[in-house]
Short mmCIF file of C-alpha atoms and ligand atoms in Angstrom, two decimals:
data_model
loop_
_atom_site.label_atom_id
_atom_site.label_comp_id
_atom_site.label_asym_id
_atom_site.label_seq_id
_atom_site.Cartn_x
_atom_site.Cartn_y
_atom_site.Cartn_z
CA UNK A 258 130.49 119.01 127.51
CA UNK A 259 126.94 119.95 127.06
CA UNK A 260 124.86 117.79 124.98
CA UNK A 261 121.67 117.95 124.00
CA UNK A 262 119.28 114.26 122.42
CA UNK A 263 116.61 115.18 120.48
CA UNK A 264 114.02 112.60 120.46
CA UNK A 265 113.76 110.04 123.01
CA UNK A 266 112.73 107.06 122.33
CA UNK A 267 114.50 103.94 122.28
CA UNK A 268 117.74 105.20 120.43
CA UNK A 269 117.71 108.58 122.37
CA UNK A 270 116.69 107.99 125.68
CA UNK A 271 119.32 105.06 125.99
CA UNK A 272 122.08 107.43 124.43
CA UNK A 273 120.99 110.30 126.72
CA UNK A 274 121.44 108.27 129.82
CA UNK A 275 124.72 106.71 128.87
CA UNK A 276 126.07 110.06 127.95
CA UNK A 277 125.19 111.73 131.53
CA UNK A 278 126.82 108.76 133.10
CA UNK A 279 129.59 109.24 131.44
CA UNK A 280 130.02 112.52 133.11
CA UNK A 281 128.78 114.95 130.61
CA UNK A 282 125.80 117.26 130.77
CA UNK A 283 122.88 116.31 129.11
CA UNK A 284 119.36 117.79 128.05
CA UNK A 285 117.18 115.52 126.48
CA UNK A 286 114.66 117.06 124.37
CA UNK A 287 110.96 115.69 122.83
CA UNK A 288 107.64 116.82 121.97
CA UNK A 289 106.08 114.30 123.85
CA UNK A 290 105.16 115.87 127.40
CA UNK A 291 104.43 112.33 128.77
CA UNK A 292 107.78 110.54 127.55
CA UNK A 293 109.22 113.34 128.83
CA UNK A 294 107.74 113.14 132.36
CA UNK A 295 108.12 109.73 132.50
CA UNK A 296 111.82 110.22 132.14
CA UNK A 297 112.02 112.68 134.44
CA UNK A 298 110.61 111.01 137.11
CA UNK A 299 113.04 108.41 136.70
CA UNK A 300 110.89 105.67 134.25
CA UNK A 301 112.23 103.93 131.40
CA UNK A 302 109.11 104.11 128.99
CA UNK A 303 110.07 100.50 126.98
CA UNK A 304 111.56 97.85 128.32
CA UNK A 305 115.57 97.22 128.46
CA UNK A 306 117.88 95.57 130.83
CA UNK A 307 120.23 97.62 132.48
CA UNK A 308 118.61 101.17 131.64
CA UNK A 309 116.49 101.65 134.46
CA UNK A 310 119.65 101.66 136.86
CA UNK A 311 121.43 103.76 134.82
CA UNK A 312 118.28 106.62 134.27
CA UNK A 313 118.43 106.60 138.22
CA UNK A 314 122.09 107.07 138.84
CA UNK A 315 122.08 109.65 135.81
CA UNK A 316 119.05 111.23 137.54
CA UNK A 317 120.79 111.57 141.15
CA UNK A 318 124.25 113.15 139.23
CA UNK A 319 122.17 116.19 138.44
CA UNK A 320 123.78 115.84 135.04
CA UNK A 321 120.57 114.64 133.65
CA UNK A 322 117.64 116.74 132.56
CA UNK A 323 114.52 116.75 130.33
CA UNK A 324 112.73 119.28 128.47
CA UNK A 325 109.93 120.02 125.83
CA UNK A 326 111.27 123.20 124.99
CA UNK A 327 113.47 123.85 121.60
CA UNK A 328 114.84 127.16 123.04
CA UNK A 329 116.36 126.02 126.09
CA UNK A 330 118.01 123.10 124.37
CA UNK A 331 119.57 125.79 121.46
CA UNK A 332 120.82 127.73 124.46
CA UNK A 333 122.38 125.09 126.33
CA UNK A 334 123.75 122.74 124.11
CA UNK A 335 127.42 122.45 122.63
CA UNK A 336 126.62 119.40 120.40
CA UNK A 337 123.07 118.35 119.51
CA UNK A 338 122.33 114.78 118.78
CA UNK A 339 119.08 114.06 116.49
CA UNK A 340 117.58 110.63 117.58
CA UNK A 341 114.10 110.98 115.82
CA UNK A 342 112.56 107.95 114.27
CA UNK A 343 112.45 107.28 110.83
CA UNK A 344 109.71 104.72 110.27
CA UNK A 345 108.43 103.62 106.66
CA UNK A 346 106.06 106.12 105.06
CA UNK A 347 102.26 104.66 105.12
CA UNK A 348 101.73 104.37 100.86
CA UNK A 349 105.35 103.55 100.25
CA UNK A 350 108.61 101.69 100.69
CA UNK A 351 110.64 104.97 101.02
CA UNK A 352 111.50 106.39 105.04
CA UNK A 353 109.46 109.40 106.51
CA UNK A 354 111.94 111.62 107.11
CA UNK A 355 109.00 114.48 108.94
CA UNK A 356 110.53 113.79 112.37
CA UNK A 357 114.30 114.66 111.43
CA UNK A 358 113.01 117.47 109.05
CA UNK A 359 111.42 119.44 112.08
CA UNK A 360 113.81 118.02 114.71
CA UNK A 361 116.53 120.58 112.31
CA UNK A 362 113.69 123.17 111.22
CA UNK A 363 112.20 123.76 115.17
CA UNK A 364 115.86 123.13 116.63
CA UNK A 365 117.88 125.55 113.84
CA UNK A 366 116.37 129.23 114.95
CA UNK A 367 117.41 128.43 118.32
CA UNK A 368 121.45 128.22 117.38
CA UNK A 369 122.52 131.76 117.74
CA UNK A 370 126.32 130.32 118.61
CA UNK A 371 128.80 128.12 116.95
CA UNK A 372 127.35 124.54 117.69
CA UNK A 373 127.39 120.92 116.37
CA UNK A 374 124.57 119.30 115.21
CA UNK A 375 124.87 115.38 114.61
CA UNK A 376 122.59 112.79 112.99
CA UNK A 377 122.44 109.57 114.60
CA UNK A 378 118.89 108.34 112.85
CA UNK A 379 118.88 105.76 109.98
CA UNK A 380 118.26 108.05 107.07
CA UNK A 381 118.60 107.75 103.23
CA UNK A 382 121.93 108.75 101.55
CA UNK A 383 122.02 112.52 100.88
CA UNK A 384 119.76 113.48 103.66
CA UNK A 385 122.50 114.64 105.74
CA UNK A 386 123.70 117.01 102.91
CA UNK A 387 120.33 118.25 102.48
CA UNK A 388 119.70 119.15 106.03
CA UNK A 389 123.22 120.32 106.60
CA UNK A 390 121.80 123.25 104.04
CA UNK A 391 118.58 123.68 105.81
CA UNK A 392 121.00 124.03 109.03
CA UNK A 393 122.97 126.99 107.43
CA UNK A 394 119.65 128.83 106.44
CA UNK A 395 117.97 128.85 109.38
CA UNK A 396 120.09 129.13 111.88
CA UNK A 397 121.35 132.85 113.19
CA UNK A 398 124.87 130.76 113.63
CA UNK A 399 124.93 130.59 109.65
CA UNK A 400 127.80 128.54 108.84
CA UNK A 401 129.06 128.15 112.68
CA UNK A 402 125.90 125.78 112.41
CA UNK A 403 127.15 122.20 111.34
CA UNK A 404 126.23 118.89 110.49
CA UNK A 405 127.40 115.43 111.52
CA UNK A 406 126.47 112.10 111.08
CA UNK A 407 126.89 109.67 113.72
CA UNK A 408 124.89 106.52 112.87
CA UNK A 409 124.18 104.23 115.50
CA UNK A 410 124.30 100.42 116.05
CA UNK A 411 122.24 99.50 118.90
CA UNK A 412 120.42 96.14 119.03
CA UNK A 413 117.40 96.37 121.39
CA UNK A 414 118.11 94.03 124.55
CA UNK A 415 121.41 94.95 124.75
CA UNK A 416 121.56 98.83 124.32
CA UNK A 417 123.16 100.00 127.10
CA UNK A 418 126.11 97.57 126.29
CA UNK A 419 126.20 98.74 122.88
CA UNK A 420 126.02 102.57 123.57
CA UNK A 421 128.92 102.29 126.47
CA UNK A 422 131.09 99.53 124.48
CA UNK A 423 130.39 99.76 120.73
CA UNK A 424 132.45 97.70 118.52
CA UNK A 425 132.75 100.95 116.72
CA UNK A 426 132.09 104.49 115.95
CA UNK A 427 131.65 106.40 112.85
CA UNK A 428 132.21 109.60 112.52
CA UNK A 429 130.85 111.81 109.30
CA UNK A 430 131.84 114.95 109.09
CA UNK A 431 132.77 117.73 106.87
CA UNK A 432 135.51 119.81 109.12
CA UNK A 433 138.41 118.67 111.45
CA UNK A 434 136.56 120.81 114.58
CA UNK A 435 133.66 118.51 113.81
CA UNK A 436 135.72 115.55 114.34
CA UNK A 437 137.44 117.30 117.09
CA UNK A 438 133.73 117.89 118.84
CA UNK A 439 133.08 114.39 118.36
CA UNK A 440 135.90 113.21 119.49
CA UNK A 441 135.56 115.61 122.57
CA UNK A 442 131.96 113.93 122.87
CA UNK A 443 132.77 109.85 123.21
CA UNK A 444 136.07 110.74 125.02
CA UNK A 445 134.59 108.41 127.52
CA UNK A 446 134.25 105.47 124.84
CA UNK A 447 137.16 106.02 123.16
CA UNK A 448 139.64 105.74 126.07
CA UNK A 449 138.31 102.30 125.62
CA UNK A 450 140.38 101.38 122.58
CA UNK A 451 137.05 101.83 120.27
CA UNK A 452 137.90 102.13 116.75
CA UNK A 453 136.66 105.17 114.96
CA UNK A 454 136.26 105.59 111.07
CA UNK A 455 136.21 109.14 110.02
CA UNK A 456 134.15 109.00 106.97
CA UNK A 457 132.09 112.00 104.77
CA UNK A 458 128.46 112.75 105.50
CA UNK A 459 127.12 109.95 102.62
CA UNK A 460 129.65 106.96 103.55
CA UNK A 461 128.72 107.46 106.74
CA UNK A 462 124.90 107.16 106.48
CA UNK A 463 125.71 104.41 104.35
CA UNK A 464 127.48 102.53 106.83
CA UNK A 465 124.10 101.92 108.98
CA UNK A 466 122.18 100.92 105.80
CA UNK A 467 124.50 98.79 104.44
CA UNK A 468 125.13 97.24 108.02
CA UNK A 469 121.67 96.16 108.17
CA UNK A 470 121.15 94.69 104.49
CA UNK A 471 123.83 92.20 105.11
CA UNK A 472 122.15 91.08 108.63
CA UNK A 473 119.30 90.64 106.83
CA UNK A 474 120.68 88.84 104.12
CA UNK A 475 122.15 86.63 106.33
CA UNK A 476 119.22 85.58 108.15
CA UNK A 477 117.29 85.08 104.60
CA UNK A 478 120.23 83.36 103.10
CA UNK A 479 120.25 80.69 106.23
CA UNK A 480 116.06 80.81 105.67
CA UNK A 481 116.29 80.11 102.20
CA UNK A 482 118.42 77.26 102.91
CA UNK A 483 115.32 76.03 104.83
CA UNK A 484 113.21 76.60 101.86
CA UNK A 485 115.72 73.82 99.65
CA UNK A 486 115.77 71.67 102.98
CA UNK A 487 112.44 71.75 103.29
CA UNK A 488 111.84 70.18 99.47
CA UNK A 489 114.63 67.94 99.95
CA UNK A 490 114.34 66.13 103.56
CA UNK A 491 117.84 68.00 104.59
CA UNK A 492 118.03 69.39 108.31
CA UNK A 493 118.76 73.55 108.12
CA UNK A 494 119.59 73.71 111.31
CA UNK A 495 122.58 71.04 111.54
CA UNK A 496 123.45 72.66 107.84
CA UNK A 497 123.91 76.15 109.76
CA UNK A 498 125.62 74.71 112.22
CA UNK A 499 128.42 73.12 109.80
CA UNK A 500 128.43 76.59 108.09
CA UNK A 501 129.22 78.38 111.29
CA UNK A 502 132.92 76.49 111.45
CA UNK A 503 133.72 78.33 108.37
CA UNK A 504 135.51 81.42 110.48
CA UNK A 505 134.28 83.48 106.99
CA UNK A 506 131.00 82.69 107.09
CA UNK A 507 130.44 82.84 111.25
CA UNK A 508 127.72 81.63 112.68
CA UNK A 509 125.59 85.09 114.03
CA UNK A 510 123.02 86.00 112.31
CA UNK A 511 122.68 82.52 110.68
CA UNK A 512 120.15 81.34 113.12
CA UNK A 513 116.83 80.01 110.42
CA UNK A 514 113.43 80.64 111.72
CA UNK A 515 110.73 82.63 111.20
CA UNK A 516 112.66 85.81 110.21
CA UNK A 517 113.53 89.19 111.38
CA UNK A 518 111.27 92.01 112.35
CA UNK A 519 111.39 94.83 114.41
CA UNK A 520 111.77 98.62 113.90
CA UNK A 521 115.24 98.47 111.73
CA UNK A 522 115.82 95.75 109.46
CA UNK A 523 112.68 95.28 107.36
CA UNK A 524 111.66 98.94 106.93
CA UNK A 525 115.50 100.08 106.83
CA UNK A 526 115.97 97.46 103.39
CA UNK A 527 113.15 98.53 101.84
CA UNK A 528 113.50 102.30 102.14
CA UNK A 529 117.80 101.67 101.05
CA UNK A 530 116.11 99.38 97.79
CA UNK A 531 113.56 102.41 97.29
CA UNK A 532 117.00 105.14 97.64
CA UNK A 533 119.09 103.24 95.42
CA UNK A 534 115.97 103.42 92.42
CA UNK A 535 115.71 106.87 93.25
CA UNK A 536 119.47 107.28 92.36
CA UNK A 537 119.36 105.03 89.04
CA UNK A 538 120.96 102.38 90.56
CA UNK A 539 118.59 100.48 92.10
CA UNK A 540 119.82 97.04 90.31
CA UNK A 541 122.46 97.08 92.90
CA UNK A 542 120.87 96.01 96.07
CA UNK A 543 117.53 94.42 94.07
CA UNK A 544 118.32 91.43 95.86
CA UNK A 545 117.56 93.27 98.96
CA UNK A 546 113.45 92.67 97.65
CA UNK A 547 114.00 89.08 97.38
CA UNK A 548 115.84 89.17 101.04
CA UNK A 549 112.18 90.85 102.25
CA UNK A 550 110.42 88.14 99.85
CA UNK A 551 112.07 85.24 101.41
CA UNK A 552 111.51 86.70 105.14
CA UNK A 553 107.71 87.24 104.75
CA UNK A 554 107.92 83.67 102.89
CA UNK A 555 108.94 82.14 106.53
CA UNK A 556 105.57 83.67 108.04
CA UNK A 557 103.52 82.40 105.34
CA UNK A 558 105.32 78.82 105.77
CA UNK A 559 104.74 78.62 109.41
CA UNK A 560 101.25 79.09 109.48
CA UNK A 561 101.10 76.74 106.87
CA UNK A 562 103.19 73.95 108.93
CA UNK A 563 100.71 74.74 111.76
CA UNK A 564 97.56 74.06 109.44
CA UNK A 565 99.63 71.12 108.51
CA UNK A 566 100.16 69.33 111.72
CA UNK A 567 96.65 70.30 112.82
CA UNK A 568 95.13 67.77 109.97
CA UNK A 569 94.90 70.67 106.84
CA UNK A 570 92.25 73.24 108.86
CA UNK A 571 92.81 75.31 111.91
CA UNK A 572 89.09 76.18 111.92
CA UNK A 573 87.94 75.94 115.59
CA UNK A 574 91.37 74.43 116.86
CA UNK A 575 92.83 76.35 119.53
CA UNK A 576 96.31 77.67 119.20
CA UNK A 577 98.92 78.86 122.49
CA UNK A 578 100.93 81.25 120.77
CA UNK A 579 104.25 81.25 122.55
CA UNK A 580 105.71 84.91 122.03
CA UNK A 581 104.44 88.72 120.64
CA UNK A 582 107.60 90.86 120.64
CA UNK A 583 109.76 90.59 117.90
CA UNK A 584 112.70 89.13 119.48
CA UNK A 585 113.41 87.88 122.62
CA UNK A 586 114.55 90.57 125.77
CA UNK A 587 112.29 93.68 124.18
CA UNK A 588 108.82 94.27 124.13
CA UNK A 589 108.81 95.57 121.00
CA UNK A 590 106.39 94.78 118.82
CA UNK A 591 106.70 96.68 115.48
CA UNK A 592 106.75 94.42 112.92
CA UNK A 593 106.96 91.00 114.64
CA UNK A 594 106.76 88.05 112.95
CA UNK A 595 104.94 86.41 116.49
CA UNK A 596 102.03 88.56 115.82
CA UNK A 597 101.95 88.15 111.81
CA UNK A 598 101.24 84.62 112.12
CA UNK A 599 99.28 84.35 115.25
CA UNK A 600 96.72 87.33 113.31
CA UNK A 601 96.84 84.85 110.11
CA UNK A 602 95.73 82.17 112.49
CA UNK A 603 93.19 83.64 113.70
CA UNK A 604 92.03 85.01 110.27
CA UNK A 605 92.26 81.20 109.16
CA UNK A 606 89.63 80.40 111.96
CA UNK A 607 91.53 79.70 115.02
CA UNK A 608 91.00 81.13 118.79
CA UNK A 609 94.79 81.95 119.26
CA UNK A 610 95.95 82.74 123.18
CA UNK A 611 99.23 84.84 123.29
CA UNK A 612 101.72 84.90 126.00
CA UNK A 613 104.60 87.11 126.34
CA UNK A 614 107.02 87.68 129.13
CA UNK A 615 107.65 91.24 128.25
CA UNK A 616 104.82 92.34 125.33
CA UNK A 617 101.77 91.34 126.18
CA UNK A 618 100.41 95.18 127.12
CA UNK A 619 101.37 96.49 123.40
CA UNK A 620 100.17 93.43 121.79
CA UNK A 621 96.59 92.86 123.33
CA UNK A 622 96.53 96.79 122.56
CA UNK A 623 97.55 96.40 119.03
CA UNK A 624 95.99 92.96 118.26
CA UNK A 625 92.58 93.40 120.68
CA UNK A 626 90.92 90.38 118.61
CA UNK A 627 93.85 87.58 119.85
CA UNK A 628 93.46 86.32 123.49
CA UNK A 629 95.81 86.47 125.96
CA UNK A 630 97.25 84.77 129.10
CA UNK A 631 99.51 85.50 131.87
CA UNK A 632 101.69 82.09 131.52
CA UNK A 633 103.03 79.94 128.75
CA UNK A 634 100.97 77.04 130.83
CA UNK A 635 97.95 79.26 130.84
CA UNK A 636 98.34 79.96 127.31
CA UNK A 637 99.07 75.98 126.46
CA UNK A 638 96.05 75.24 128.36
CA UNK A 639 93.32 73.13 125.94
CA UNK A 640 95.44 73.79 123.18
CA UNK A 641 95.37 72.03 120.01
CA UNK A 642 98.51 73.27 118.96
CA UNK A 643 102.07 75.23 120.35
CA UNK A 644 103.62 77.71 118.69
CA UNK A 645 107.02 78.94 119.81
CA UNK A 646 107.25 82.21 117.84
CA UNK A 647 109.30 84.31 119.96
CA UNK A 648 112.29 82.27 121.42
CA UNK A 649 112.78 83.58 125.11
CA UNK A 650 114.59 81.24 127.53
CA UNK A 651 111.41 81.26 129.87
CA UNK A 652 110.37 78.99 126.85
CA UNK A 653 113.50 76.95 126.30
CA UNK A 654 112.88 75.80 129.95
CA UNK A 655 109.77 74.86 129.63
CA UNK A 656 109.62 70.68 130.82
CA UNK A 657 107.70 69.24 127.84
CA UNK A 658 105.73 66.67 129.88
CA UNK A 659 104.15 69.63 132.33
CA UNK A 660 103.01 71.42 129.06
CA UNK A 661 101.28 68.39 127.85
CA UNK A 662 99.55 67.69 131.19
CA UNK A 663 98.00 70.61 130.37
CA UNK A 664 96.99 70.34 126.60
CA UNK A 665 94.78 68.95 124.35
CA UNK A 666 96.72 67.84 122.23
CA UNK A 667 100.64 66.89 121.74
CA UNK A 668 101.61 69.35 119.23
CA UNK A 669 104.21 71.89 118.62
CA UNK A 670 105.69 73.86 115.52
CA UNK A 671 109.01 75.66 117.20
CA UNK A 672 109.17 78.56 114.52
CA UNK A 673 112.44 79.68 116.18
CA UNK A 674 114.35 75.89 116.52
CA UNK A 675 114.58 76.78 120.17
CA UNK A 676 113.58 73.69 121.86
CA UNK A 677 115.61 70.01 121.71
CA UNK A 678 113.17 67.96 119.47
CA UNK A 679 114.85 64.75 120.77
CA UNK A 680 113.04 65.64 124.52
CA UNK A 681 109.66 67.09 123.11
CA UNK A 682 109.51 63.83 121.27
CA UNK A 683 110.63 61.33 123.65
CA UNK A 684 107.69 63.29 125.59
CA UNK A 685 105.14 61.96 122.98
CA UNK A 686 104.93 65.62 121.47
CA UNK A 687 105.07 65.51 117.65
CA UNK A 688 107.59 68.50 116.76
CA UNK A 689 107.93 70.26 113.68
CA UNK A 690 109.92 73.27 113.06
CA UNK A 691 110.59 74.67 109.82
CA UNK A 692 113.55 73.47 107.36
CA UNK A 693 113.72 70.12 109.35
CA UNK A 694 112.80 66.46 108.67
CA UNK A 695 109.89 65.40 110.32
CA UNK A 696 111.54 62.90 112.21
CA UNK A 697 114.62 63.39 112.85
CA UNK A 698 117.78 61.96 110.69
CA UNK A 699 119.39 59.68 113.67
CA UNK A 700 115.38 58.79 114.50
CA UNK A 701 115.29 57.43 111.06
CA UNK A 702 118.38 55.19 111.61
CA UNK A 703 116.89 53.64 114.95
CA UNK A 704 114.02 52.83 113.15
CA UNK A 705 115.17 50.87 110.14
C1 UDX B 864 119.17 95.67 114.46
C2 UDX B 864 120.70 95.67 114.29
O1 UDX B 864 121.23 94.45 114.80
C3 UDX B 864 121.31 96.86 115.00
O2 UDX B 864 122.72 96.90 114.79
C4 UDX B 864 120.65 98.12 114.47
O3 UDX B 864 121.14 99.25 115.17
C5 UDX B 864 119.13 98.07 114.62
O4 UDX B 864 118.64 96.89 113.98
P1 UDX B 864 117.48 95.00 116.43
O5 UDX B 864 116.37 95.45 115.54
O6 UDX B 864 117.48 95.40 117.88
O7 UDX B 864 118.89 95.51 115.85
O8 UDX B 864 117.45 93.42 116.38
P2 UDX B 864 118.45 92.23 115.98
O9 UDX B 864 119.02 91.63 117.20
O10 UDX B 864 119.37 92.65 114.92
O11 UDX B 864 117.38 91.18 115.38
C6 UDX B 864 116.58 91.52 114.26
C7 UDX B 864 115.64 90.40 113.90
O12 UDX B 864 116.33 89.33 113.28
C8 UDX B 864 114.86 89.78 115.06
O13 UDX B 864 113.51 89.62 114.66
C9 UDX B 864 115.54 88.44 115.26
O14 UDX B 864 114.66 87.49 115.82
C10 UDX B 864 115.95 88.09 113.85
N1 UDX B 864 117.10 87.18 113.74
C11 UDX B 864 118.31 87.55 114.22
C12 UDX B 864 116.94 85.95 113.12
O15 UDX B 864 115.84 85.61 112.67
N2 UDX B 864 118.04 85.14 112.98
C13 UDX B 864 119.27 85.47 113.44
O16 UDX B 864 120.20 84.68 113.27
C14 UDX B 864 119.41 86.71 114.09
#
């Protein structure tokens, strides 16, 4: 089959190269010249385990090309797949929808044959409909021009996994050659028992939103646990763990900390809260504000706990920030909780020293007033206070007596709960993390 990926960042680029090595032929399409060079000289623009590989063996198959040019991708493509971002707007809670808008209006003139033409961004419900009817208009097909929605699941880190073995598809689509096309196009994934929901156009838009508001809640449910254990003297993280037996409630996603960030969760709640008003029924999912509430709560708290344990002012104290991308394995930095509180930090006074093992380029461009440093040592170096912000395992292995050979003081809020606080404090570190006891319950016992 020929396919063509319009747009190719992180979801594109990743579904591009999966697609060519899994034998079809694939154009991948953007209107950046230098992504697109980078591509086709075989580099992986972001970082993601696994992808480079596969861009190189996708490369050498011949099956893999990239272009800038709208016309060639109308002319050789069977089924189009739009992978355009859909960030928040600037002055509002609602999604900019410009990129898929001219993705449909610069691709659309070009479709002079019957062709497929399938959605895989995180839009708001009814978008597909509405550019389904732009589709019609502007294309010479006319109605051979259709519209699909294929919404995608990928979790940075672990895209390539996710694009080759989802745990499912969805397929929205308004004709049974549609689904047939579709079908035709993840033959590949679906020999591999993958179940696929045939849905309409809004269910399956849906399906992506309302995917990501129940992560979310999950991770400020377990958070706002924190909140009542922090009043109360409970432990969050043992209270999580007891959870997590209960097969119904599971224990992903239940991990408290400082939150989720990123480019999909925070911006994709608030521009489903902002949809839902827009359709009169935005009572339903209010809760999803107080799920954003109690996630930008956690940043506020931890840069209190670290004003805390450095005596009530961080004026002059220097601060090793341990971590800039949003989550471990990406070096993604949109909207990362690491670099929310390290900026506050630094606004309250403090010199703060990042260190990253895979973000440290896009956040000393982002953030040019933080320092940085090259190690977690380097970073810990003089420090008057550790903060694990991003949990990577580089940081879970960290021996706690070499880091405080090196600092000024023994100090550490773990914003993530990723270290043992039984070894950084048998190491003469005073831990804190949030939603847990200063001193630890069996601690407590020993020392009656
Ligand atoms: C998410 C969805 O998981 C994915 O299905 C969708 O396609 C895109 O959005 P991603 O943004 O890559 O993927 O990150 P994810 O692994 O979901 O983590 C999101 C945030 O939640 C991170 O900041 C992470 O640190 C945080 N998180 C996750 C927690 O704070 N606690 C948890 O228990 C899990």
């Amino acid at each position: 089959m020929r396919l063509t990926v319009i747009g190719t960042g992180y979801l594109g680029a990743t579904h591009a190269i999966c697609m060519a090595v899994m034998g079809h032929e694939v154009l991948g399409v953007d209107v950046d010249t230098s992504k697109i060079e980078k591509l086709a000289s075989g580099q992986v623009p972001f970082f993601e385990p696994g992808l480079p590989e596969l861009l190189t063996k996708a490369l050498d198959s011949g099956r893999l090309r990239f272009t800038t040019s709208f016309a060639e991708a109308g002319d050789f493509g069977d089924v189009h797949f739009i992978c355009v971002g859909t960030p928040q707007q600037a002055d509002s809670e609602a999604a900019d929808l410009t990129y898929v808008d001219a993705a449909v209006t610069v691709l659309a003139p070009y479709l002079r044959r019957r062709a497929l033409v399938v959605g895989k961004s995180t839009v708001p419900v009814g978008t597909a409909a509405r550019l389904a009817g732009m589709l019609r208009e502007l294309a010479p097909a006319g109605n051979g021009a259709e519209l699909a929605w294929n919404p995608e699941f990928l979790r940075e880190g672990f895209a390539v996994d996710d694009t080759m073995r989802p745990d499912r598809l969805v397929f929205g689509v308004t004709s049974a050659w549609a689904e047939e096309r579709l079908r035709d196009a993840f033959e590949p994934v679906l020999a591999q028992d993958v179940p696929v929901k045939v849905t309409d156009l809004q269910t399956a838009e849906l399906v992506k939103v309302a995917a990501n508001s129940f992560l979310a809640t999950k991770i400020s449910y377990i958070n706002a646990m924190a909140e009542i254990c922090e009043a109360t003297g409970a432990d969050v993280h043992d209270l999580a763990e007891a959870l997590a037996y209960d097969d119904r409630i599971g224990g992903r996603f239940l991990r408290p900390g400082l939150g989720f960030g990123g480019g999909c969760l925070p911006k994709d709640i608030r521009a489903f809260a902002y949809r839902a008003e827009e359709l009169g029924v935005g009572q339903a999912v209010g809760f999803l504000r107080e799920i954003d509430g109690i996630n930008r709560r956690r940043r506020a708290r931890t840069v209190d706990l670290v004003v805390e344990i450095c005596g009530g002012d961080v004026a002059g104290k220097r601060v090793a920030a341990l971590g800039a991308a949003f989550k471990p394995n990406s070096d993604d930095i949109r909207d990362a909780p690491a670099l929310d509180v390290a900026e506050r930090l630094r606004a309250a006074g403090a010199t703060v020293v990042v260190y990253d093992p895979a973000a440290l380029e896009s956040a000393r461009r982002a953030h040019p007033d933080l320092e940085y440093s090259t190690s977690a040592l380097d970073a810990a170096r003089g420090a008057d206070v550790v903060v694990l912000l991003t949990e990577w395992n580089e940081f879970r292995e960290i021996a706690p007596s070499a880091m405080a050979a090196v600092v000024r003081h023994r100090k550490i809020v773990d914003g993530r709960h990723a270290l043992d606080p039984a070894g950084w404090r048998s190491a003469g570190w005073e831990y804190r993390a949030l939603g847990r006891p200063t001193v630890a319950p069996l601690e407590k016992e020993h020392r009656r």
